[in-house]
Coordinates of C-alpha atoms in Angstrom, one line a residue:
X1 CA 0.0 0.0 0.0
X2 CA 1.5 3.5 -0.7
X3 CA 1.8 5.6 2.3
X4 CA 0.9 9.5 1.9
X5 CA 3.5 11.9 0.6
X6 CA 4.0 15.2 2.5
X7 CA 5.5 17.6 -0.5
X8 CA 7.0 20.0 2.0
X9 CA 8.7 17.0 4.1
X10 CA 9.4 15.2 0.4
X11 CA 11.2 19.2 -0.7
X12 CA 13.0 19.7 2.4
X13 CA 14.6 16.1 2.5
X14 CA 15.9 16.6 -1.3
X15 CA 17.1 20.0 -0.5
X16 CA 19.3 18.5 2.7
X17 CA 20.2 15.9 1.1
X18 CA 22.0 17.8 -2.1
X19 CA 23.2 20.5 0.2
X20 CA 26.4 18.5 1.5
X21 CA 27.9 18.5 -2.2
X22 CA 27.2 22.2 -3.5
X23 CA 30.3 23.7 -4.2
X24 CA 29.2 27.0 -3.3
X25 CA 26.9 26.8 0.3
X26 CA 27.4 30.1 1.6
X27 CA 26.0 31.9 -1.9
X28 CA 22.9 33.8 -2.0
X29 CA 20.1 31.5 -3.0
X30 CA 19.4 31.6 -6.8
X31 CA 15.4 31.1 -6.3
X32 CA 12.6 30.6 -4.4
X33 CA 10.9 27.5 -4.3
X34 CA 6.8 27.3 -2.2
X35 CA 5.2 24.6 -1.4
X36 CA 1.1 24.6 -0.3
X37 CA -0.5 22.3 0.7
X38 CA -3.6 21.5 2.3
X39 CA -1.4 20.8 5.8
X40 CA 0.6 24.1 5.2
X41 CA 3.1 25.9 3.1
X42 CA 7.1 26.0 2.6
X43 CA 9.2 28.4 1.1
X44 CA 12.9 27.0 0.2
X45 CA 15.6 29.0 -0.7
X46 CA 17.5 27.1 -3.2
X47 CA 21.2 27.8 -4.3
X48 CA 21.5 26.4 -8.2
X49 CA 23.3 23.5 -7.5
X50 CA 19.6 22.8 -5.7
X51 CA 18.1 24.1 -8.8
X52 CA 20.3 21.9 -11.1
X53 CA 19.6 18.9 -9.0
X54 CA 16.1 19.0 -8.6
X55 CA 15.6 19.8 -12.3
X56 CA 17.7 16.6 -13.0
X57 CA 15.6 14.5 -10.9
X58 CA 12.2 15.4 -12.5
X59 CA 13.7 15.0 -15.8
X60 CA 15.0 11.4 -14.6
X61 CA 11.4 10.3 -13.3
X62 CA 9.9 7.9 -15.0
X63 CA 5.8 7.4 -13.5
X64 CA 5.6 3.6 -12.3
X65 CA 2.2 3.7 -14.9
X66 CA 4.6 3.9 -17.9
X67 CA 4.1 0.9 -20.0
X68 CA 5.1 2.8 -23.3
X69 CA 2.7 3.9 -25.8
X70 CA 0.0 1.7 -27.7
X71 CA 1.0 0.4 -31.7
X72 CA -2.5 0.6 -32.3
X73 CA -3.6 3.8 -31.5
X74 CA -0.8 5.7 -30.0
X75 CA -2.3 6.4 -26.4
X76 CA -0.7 6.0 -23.6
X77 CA -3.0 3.4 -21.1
X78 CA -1.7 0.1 -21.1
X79 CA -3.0 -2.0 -17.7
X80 CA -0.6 -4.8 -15.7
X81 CA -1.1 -7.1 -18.7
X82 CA -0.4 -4.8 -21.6
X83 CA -3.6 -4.0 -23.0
X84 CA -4.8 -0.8 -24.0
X85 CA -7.5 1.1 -22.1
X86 CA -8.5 2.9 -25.2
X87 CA -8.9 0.5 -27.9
X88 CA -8.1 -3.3 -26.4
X89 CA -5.3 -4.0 -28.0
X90 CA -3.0 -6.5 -26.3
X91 CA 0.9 -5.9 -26.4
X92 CA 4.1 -7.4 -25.3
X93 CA 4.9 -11.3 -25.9
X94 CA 1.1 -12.6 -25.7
X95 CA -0.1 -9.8 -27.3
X96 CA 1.6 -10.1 -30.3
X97 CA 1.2 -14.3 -30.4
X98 CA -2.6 -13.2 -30.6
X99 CA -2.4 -10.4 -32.8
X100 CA -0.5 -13.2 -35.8
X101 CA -2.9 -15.9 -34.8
X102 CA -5.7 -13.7 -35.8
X103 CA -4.4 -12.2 -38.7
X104 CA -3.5 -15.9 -39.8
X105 CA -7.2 -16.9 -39.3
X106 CA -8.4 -13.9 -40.9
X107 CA -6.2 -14.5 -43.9
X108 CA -7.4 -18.5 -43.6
X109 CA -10.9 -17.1 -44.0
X110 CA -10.7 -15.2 -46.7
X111 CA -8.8 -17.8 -48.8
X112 CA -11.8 -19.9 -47.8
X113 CA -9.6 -22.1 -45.9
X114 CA -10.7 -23.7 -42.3
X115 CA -9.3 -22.3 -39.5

């Protein structure tokens, strides 16, 4: 079960945590970060290493959700077993055994052949 995030806890513990390696601590913060929330607000002062850091990170972060993008019709959806919320199709390994085994049948059919 996921546990509940607090985004100013989540902010501060990033900011501490870069802080040991910036190579200039004592300079005048390069921006302002706030944070509200319904439990309260935060304002960080963040040096740029901060800023470089952070901006790293969220460019890094991949959502959990990601399964990659649909073949079929491009969206982005796909559940725990690789099909697509928005038009069924199944990917992945089983996905694409089904996808030839009905295009074989369909092609069977319509050479009049039995399936």
């Amino acid at each position: 079960m996921n546990q509940p995030l607090d985004p100013i806890a989540v902010v501060a513990e990033f900011v501490e945590r870069v802080a040991p390696y910036d190579p200039e601590p004592g300079a005048v913060p390069a921006a302002l970060l706030g944070v509200r929330v319904a439990g309260g607000e935060a304002v960080f002062p963040l040096s740029d290493h901060a800023i470089r850091a952070m901006c790293r990170a969220l460019e890094a972060y991949r959502d959990p959700s990601d399964r990659g993008t649909c073949a079929e019709c491009g969206g982005r959806r796909l559940d725990d077993n690789l099909r697509c919320n928005d038009c069924g199709r199944l990917h992945g390994i089983l996905g694409e055994v089904i996808a030839q085994h009905a295009r074989r049948v369909a092609e069977e059919s319509a050479h009049g052949s039995p399936a």
